[in-house]
Amino acid sequence: MRKLALLHLLCGILVFWSVSVVKAEDDYKYFTWTATYGMASPLGVSQQVILINGQFPGPRLDLVTNNNVILNLINKLDEPLLLTWNGIKQRKNSWQDGVLGTNCPIPPNSNYTYKFQAKDQIGSYTYFPSTQLHRAVGGFGALNVYARSVIPVPYAKPDGDFSLLIGDWYKTSHKALQQILDSGKSLPFPDGLLINGQKQSTFNGDQGKTYMFRISNVGLKNTINFRIQGHKMKLVEVEGSHVIQNLYDSFDVHVGQSLSILVTLDQSPKDYYIVASTRFTTTVLTTTAVLHYTNSQTPVSGPVPAGPPDQFQWSLMQARTFRWNLTSNAARPNPQGSFHYGKITPSRTIVLANSAPLISGKQRYAVNSVSYVNPDTPLKLADHFNIPGVFSLNSIQTIPTAASPSLATAVLPASLHEFLEIVFQNNEDTVQSSHLDGYDFWVIGFGSGTWTQDSRKEYNLVDALTRHTTQVYPKSWTAIYVSLDNQGMWNLRSAMWDRQYLGQQVYLRVYNPTASLANEYDIPTNALLCGKAVGRHP
């Protein structure tokens, strides 16, 4: 009996210690960020960029799973501004999502304090401005969520950790780019590519050691291939999913996507090219950085290593090799594979087809023939205050139709705890990239042509990875499963910012008629009010 009592006591102490450690790490992180304009020369020509605390790109936001973020953003631009936290789920808290459907933008010379938690997440993410074309000139940065000490990750701690923000870039100001889109024209081809806001940068490492590279495509419209001269890259994480750790020579990273790789400096001590180049473009833009062995006396030399074949099929075959590690945990101790998504019958299927219609003689982009228009009142506020006339729940169909293209504030209704099958149908000749706020989703299938019910035979119902942004290849479809366990108003958009700006987006209203703090937090007391919500009381 005494031994049994002692065992119970030890178990109690262990549980108390574990809970104490967890709660000790669920601490608060306070930040004050100021957004300003500044001058920089990313491509050798002086131009106006957006700085966060004087930095371009903005500060790296390093968090630990379940950290609570209190971030006061001061807007010193001459236009309203919002930051969105790309890939952060904002559990029960779409109030903090930072897009125009959920938040009033921060007026010039004003501020807003974001309050959110990196709840049950781990991985590589980003933040960026969601307003106008601000993203085209900066304001973006890396957002990394590290595992709590009590949760192991399926790889040894690397000897260093680098964030690489890669994207296409224009020498033109964001206001001029916006005028091009507003005039009914498409954006021109970008002027170049940048890695961390520079044309060339250097990453230092010791021979024999292993380093993590967190790669994010923060550009506006182009898929980018990433490679490191003479080095294999081990994929370990994709937007919060731990994956089967295969070795690759290069990666296609589509707009809005992020992934993490491990690279061992196992070559002779010299300098090596880090290369990023556009994919599926007639003119290929290329930029380089340098991987510098600290004992190197030899600068980079020789031709820049070539990218993979310029074929969608190559990219598609690579995408199919990204698989969930079913035995690894993510942010929680239970294995990722313990949720058997493939054994759940979807409650319904939504098919969303993108298109590029002309409406009133101007270029627009649409989903199921509806081109989204931002109202002056955020949808979330209109929903909360029961303000009529802002949006309609029958403004868009859940399957493509032959209807003439139109403008509307498109919102798809859904119920909390639905399990949806969503198909992104791409009938255009260019690769697309689709993102859903508030969630990650299982990318269960890629296929060519038009999706039909028979296409389900191609689904991966065992170890498809979860992520927040997926590519859709030309004249092809991509299918996802998503479990609607996060109440709120969530943006479902093209990650290609010109297409998003000109209407290729909708909102998903995940709703439960019974108000409960177990499902969704109350409106923040500091919520900004605009449009028809002015004068209301949070």
mmCIF file of N, CA, C and O in Angstrom, residues 361-421:
data_model
loop_
_atom_site.group_PDB
_atom_site.id
_atom_site.type_symbol
_atom_site.label_atom_id
_atom_site.label_comp_id
_atom_site.label_asym_id
_atom_site.label_seq_id
_atom_site.Cartn_x
_atom_site.Cartn_y
_atom_site.Cartn_z
ATOM 1 N N GLY A 361 -15.754 46.167 -69.031
ATOM 2 C CA GLY A 361 -14.564 46.471 -69.810
ATOM 3 C C GLY A 361 -13.270 46.446 -69.033
ATOM 4 O O GLY A 361 -12.216 46.761 -69.588
ATOM 5 N N LYS A 362 -13.320 46.055 -67.752
ATOM 6 C CA LYS A 362 -12.117 46.039 -66.927
ATOM 7 C C LYS A 362 -11.780 44.623 -66.484
ATOM 8 O O LYS A 362 -12.673 43.807 -66.245
ATOM 9 N N GLN A 363 -10.483 44.368 -66.370
ATOM 10 C CA GLN A 363 -10.034 43.071 -65.902
ATOM 11 C C GLN A 363 -10.445 42.852 -64.457
ATOM 12 O O GLN A 363 -10.224 43.681 -63.585
ATOM 13 N N ARG A 364 -11.102 41.719 -64.225
ATOM 14 C CA ARG A 364 -11.419 41.287 -62.876
ATOM 15 C C ARG A 364 -11.046 39.807 -62.751
ATOM 16 O O ARG A 364 -10.757 39.149 -63.754
ATOM 17 N N TYR A 365 -11.048 39.301 -61.530
ATOM 18 C CA TYR A 365 -10.854 37.869 -61.283
ATOM 19 C C TYR A 365 -12.014 37.410 -60.417
ATOM 20 O O TYR A 365 -12.529 38.182 -59.588
ATOM 21 N N ALA A 366 -12.428 36.153 -60.603
ATOM 22 C CA ALA A 366 -13.676 35.727 -59.990
ATOM 23 C C ALA A 366 -13.584 34.289 -59.483
ATOM 24 O O ALA A 366 -12.705 33.518 -59.878
ATOM 25 N N VAL A 367 -14.516 33.957 -58.596
ATOM 26 C CA VAL A 367 -14.740 32.600 -58.106
ATOM 27 C C VAL A 367 -16.193 32.255 -58.406
ATOM 28 O O VAL A 367 -17.100 32.987 -57.976
ATOM 29 N N ASN A 368 -16.410 31.166 -59.156
ATOM 30 C CA ASN A 368 -17.766 30.784 -59.569
ATOM 31 C C ASN A 368 -18.526 31.972 -60.150
ATOM 32 O O ASN A 368 -19.695 32.236 -59.822
ATOM 33 N N SER A 369 -17.826 32.706 -60.994
ATOM 34 C CA SER A 369 -18.362 33.842 -61.767
ATOM 35 C C SER A 369 -18.658 35.079 -60.931
ATOM 36 O O SER A 369 -19.196 36.059 -61.449
ATOM 37 N N VAL A 370 -18.299 35.067 -59.636
ATOM 38 C CA VAL A 370 -18.524 36.225 -58.768
ATOM 39 C C VAL A 370 -17.184 36.854 -58.404
ATOM 40 O O VAL A 370 -16.292 36.178 -57.872
ATOM 41 N N SER A 371 -17.048 38.123 -58.691
ATOM 42 C CA SER A 371 -15.846 38.873 -58.360
ATOM 43 C C SER A 371 -16.108 39.673 -57.087
ATOM 44 O O SER A 371 -17.016 40.512 -57.037
ATOM 45 N N TYR A 372 -15.312 39.402 -56.068
ATOM 46 C CA TYR A 372 -15.574 39.942 -54.730
ATOM 47 C C TYR A 372 -15.320 41.450 -54.667
ATOM 48 O O TYR A 372 -14.337 41.969 -55.206
ATOM 49 N N VAL A 373 -16.203 42.141 -53.951
ATOM 50 C CA VAL A 373 -16.077 43.574 -53.707
ATOM 51 C C VAL A 373 -16.069 43.807 -52.197
ATOM 52 O O VAL A 373 -16.968 43.335 -51.484
ATOM 53 N N ASN A 374 -15.063 44.515 -51.698
ATOM 54 C CA ASN A 374 -14.996 44.833 -50.271
ATOM 55 C C ASN A 374 -16.037 45.891 -49.917
ATOM 56 O O ASN A 374 -16.055 46.972 -50.518
ATOM 57 N N PRO A 375 -16.902 45.620 -48.940
ATOM 58 C CA PRO A 375 -17.844 46.654 -48.486
ATOM 59 C C PRO A 375 -17.132 47.628 -47.543
ATOM 60 O O PRO A 375 -16.005 47.374 -47.111
ATOM 61 N N ASP A 376 -17.798 48.724 -47.214
ATOM 62 C CA ASP A 376 -17.167 49.698 -46.307
ATOM 63 C C ASP A 376 -17.233 49.235 -44.855
ATOM 64 O O ASP A 376 -16.556 49.800 -43.993
ATOM 65 N N THR A 377 -18.028 48.205 -44.579
ATOM 66 C CA THR A 377 -18.152 47.649 -43.235
ATOM 67 C C THR A 377 -17.625 46.223 -43.234
ATOM 68 O O THR A 377 -18.092 45.401 -44.026
ATOM 69 N N PRO A 378 -16.655 45.893 -42.412
ATOM 70 C CA PRO A 378 -16.179 44.511 -42.358
ATOM 71 C C PRO A 378 -17.312 43.527 -42.105
ATOM 72 O O PRO A 378 -18.218 43.781 -41.305
ATOM 73 N N LEU A 379 -17.268 42.398 -42.784
ATOM 74 C CA LEU A 379 -18.318 41.398 -42.672
ATOM 75 C C LEU A 379 -18.511 40.941 -41.233
ATOM 76 O O LEU A 379 -19.634 40.712 -40.780
ATOM 77 N N LYS A 380 -17.415 40.807 -40.528
ATOM 78 C CA LYS A 380 -17.472 40.327 -39.156
ATOM 79 C C LYS A 380 -18.252 41.293 -38.274
ATOM 80 O O LYS A 380 -19.048 40.874 -37.418
ATOM 81 N N LEU A 381 -18.045 42.580 -38.465
ATOM 82 C CA LEU A 381 -18.783 43.572 -37.692
ATOM 83 C C LEU A 381 -20.251 43.588 -38.085
ATOM 84 O O LEU A 381 -21.141 43.706 -37.231
ATOM 85 N N ALA A 382 -20.516 43.481 -39.387
ATOM 86 C CA ALA A 382 -21.904 43.459 -39.849
ATOM 87 C C ALA A 382 -22.642 42.257 -39.279
ATOM 88 O O ALA A 382 -23.806 42.349 -38.868
ATOM 89 N N ASP A 383 -21.957 41.117 -39.215
ATOM 90 C CA ASP A 383 -22.557 39.916 -38.665
ATOM 91 C C ASP A 383 -22.818 40.074 -37.167
ATOM 92 O O ASP A 383 -23.892 39.719 -36.658
ATOM 93 N N HIS A 384 -21.843 40.624 -36.459
ATOM 94 C CA HIS A 384 -21.961 40.773 -35.007
ATOM 95 C C HIS A 384 -23.072 41.735 -34.620
ATOM 96 O O HIS A 384 -23.847 41.468 -33.684
ATOM 97 N N PHE A 385 -23.164 42.843 -35.337
ATOM 98 C CA PHE A 385 -24.155 43.873 -34.994
ATOM 99 C C PHE A 385 -25.482 43.704 -35.752
ATOM 100 O O PHE A 385 -26.360 44.567 -35.648
ATOM 101 N N ASN A 386 -25.590 42.631 -36.537
ATOM 102 C CA ASN A 386 -26.802 42.393 -37.335
ATOM 103 C C ASN A 386 -27.128 43.576 -38.237
ATOM 104 O O ASN A 386 -28.282 44.048 -38.296
ATOM 105 N N ILE A 387 -26.113 44.068 -38.928
ATOM 106 C CA ILE A 387 -26.294 45.200 -39.838
ATOM 107 C C ILE A 387 -26.702 44.665 -41.209
ATOM 108 O O ILE A 387 -25.945 43.907 -41.831
ATOM 109 N N PRO A 388 -27.865 45.010 -41.701
ATOM 110 C CA PRO A 388 -28.317 44.472 -42.994
ATOM 111 C C PRO A 388 -27.642 45.166 -44.170
ATOM 112 O O PRO A 388 -27.087 46.261 -44.047
ATOM 113 N N GLY A 389 -27.691 44.506 -45.318
ATOM 114 C CA GLY A 389 -27.254 45.125 -46.561
ATOM 115 C C GLY A 389 -25.758 45.113 -46.814
ATOM 116 O O GLY A 389 -25.314 45.678 -47.824
ATOM 117 N N VAL A 390 -24.990 44.476 -45.942
ATOM 118 C CA VAL A 390 -23.534 44.443 -46.150
ATOM 119 C C VAL A 390 -23.134 43.224 -46.966
ATOM 120 O O VAL A 390 -22.315 43.308 -47.876
ATOM 121 N N PHE A 391 -23.718 42.072 -46.646
ATOM 122 C CA PHE A 391 -23.430 40.867 -47.428
ATOM 123 C C PHE A 391 -24.654 39.973 -47.430
ATOM 124 O O PHE A 391 -25.570 40.113 -46.612
ATOM 125 N N SER A 392 -24.644 39.034 -48.372
ATOM 126 C CA SER A 392 -25.729 38.068 -48.489
ATOM 127 C C SER A 392 -25.137 36.666 -48.482
ATOM 128 O O SER A 392 -24.061 36.430 -49.042
ATOM 129 N N LEU A 393 -25.852 35.733 -47.844
ATOM 130 C CA LEU A 393 -25.372 34.350 -47.777
ATOM 131 C C LEU A 393 -25.757 33.538 -49.011
ATOM 132 O O LEU A 393 -25.423 32.358 -49.102
ATOM 133 N N ASN A 394 -26.457 34.146 -49.953
ATOM 134 C CA ASN A 394 -26.771 33.444 -51.205
ATOM 135 C C ASN A 394 -26.207 34.190 -52.412
ATOM 136 O O ASN A 394 -26.764 34.134 -53.502
ATOM 137 N N SER A 395 -25.095 34.880 -52.199
ATOM 138 C CA SER A 395 -24.510 35.700 -53.269
ATOM 139 C C SER A 395 -23.601 34.908 -54.191
ATOM 140 O O SER A 395 -23.158 35.415 -55.215
ATOM 141 N N ILE A 396 -23.303 33.645 -53.825
ATOM 142 C CA ILE A 396 -22.419 32.827 -54.654
ATOM 143 C C ILE A 396 -22.871 31.379 -54.566
ATOM 144 O O ILE A 396 -23.315 30.906 -53.517
ATOM 145 N N GLN A 397 -22.770 30.672 -55.678
ATOM 146 C CA GLN A 397 -23.139 29.271 -55.727
ATOM 147 C C GLN A 397 -21.970 28.392 -55.260
ATOM 148 O O GLN A 397 -20.814 28.795 -55.318
ATOM 149 N N THR A 398 -22.291 27.197 -54.819
ATOM 150 C CA THR A 398 -21.248 26.287 -54.336
ATOM 151 C C THR A 398 -20.726 25.359 -55.435
ATOM 152 O O THR A 398 -19.894 24.495 -55.173
ATOM 153 N N ILE A 399 -21.199 25.552 -56.653
ATOM 154 C CA ILE A 399 -20.643 24.867 -57.815
ATOM 155 C C ILE A 399 -20.558 25.882 -58.950
ATOM 156 O O ILE A 399 -21.308 26.858 -58.976
ATOM 157 N N PRO A 400 -19.635 25.699 -59.890
ATOM 158 C CA PRO A 400 -19.545 26.641 -61.008
ATOM 159 C C PRO A 400 -20.833 26.621 -61.836
ATOM 160 O O PRO A 400 -21.482 25.586 -61.990
ATOM 161 N N THR A 401 -21.191 27.778 -62.348
ATOM 162 C CA THR A 401 -22.368 27.896 -63.199
ATOM 163 C C THR A 401 -21.986 28.655 -64.462
ATOM 164 O O THR A 401 -20.887 29.199 -64.582
ATOM 165 N N ALA A 402 -22.920 28.683 -65.380
ATOM 166 C CA ALA A 402 -22.700 29.424 -66.627
ATOM 167 C C ALA A 402 -23.169 30.868 -66.510
ATOM 168 O O ALA A 402 -23.307 31.563 -67.521
ATOM 169 N N ALA A 403 -23.384 31.329 -65.294
ATOM 170 C CA ALA A 403 -23.875 32.691 -65.083
ATOM 171 C C ALA A 403 -22.861 33.715 -65.581
ATOM 172 O O ALA A 403 -21.646 33.482 -65.566
ATOM 173 N N SER A 404 -23.373 34.855 -66.002
ATOM 174 C CA SER A 404 -22.489 35.942 -66.417
ATOM 175 C C SER A 404 -21.712 36.447 -65.212
ATOM 176 O O SER A 404 -22.237 36.474 -64.095
ATOM 177 N N PRO A 405 -20.450 36.838 -65.405
ATOM 178 C CA PRO A 405 -19.664 37.328 -64.268
ATOM 179 C C PRO A 405 -20.278 38.582 -63.671
ATOM 180 O O PRO A 405 -20.815 39.436 -64.380
ATOM 181 N N SER A 406 -20.208 38.676 -62.333
ATOM 182 C CA SER A 406 -20.828 39.800 -61.647
ATOM 183 C C SER A 406 -19.984 40.193 -60.442
ATOM 184 O O SER A 406 -19.117 39.435 -59.997
ATOM 185 N N LEU A 407 -20.281 41.363 -59.901
ATOM 186 C CA LEU A 407 -19.623 41.862 -58.700
ATOM 187 C C LEU A 407 -20.536 41.632 -57.498
ATOM 188 O O LEU A 407 -21.741 41.890 -57.565
ATOM 189 N N ALA A 408 -19.976 41.153 -56.402
ATOM 190 C CA ALA A 408 -20.764 40.935 -55.188
ATOM 191 C C ALA A 408 -19.823 40.726 -54.010
ATOM 192 O O ALA A 408 -18.628 40.450 -54.190
ATOM 193 N N THR A 409 -20.374 40.885 -52.818
ATOM 194 C CA THR A 409 -19.633 40.576 -51.591
ATOM 195 C C THR A 409 -19.978 39.133 -51.236
ATOM 196 O O THR A 409 -20.957 38.863 -50.547
ATOM 197 N N ALA A 410 -19.168 38.217 -51.738
ATOM 198 C CA ALA A 410 -19.499 36.800 -51.708
ATOM 199 C C ALA A 410 -19.137 36.162 -50.368
ATOM 200 O O ALA A 410 -17.989 36.221 -49.934
ATOM 201 N N VAL A 411 -20.139 35.537 -49.726
ATOM 202 C CA VAL A 411 -19.946 34.835 -48.457
ATOM 203 C C VAL A 411 -20.597 33.458 -48.570
ATOM 204 O O VAL A 411 -21.767 33.338 -48.937
ATOM 205 N N LEU A 412 -19.825 32.414 -48.252
ATOM 206 C CA LEU A 412 -20.336 31.050 -48.239
ATOM 207 C C LEU A 412 -20.757 30.682 -46.819
ATOM 208 O O LEU A 412 -19.944 30.761 -45.896
ATOM 209 N N PRO A 413 -21.994 30.280 -46.607
ATOM 210 C CA PRO A 413 -22.426 29.885 -45.252
ATOM 211 C C PRO A 413 -21.979 28.460 -44.935
ATOM 212 O O PRO A 413 -21.989 27.577 -45.793
ATOM 213 N N ALA A 414 -21.581 28.241 -43.687
ATOM 214 C CA ALA A 414 -21.193 26.910 -43.229
ATOM 215 C C ALA A 414 -21.499 26.805 -41.746
ATOM 216 O O ALA A 414 -21.568 27.811 -41.035
ATOM 217 N N SER A 415 -21.660 25.588 -41.280
ATOM 218 C CA SER A 415 -21.965 25.344 -39.873
ATOM 219 C C SER A 415 -20.722 24.862 -39.145
ATOM 220 O O SER A 415 -19.911 24.112 -39.700
ATOM 221 N N LEU A 416 -20.601 25.290 -37.896
ATOM 222 C CA LEU A 416 -19.507 24.829 -37.057
ATOM 223 C C LEU A 416 -19.533 23.299 -36.975
ATOM 224 O O LEU A 416 -20.590 22.708 -36.793
ATOM 225 N N HIS A 417 -18.369 22.702 -37.134
ATOM 226 C CA HIS A 417 -18.143 21.245 -37.074
ATOM 227 C C HIS A 417 -18.564 20.509 -38.342
ATOM 228 O O HIS A 417 -18.579 19.271 -38.360
ATOM 229 N N GLU A 418 -18.857 21.253 -39.410
ATOM 230 C CA GLU A 418 -18.986 20.578 -40.697
ATOM 231 C C GLU A 418 -17.619 20.050 -41.131
ATOM 232 O O GLU A 418 -16.573 20.574 -40.741
ATOM 233 N N PHE A 419 -17.643 19.028 -41.964
ATOM 234 C CA PHE A 419 -16.420 18.484 -42.564
ATOM 235 C C PHE A 419 -16.602 18.589 -44.075
ATOM 236 O O PHE A 419 -17.421 17.886 -44.661
ATOM 237 N N LEU A 420 -15.868 19.518 -44.690
ATOM 238 C CA LEU A 420 -16.104 19.863 -46.092
ATOM 239 C C LEU A 420 -15.072 19.253 -47.029
ATOM 240 O O LEU A 420 -13.890 19.114 -46.690
ATOM 241 N N GLU A 421 -15.537 18.940 -48.205
ATOM 242 C CA GLU A 421 -14.680 18.662 -49.347
ATOM 243 C C GLU A 421 -14.751 19.895 -50.250
ATOM 244 O O GLU A 421 -15.840 20.281 -50.690
#
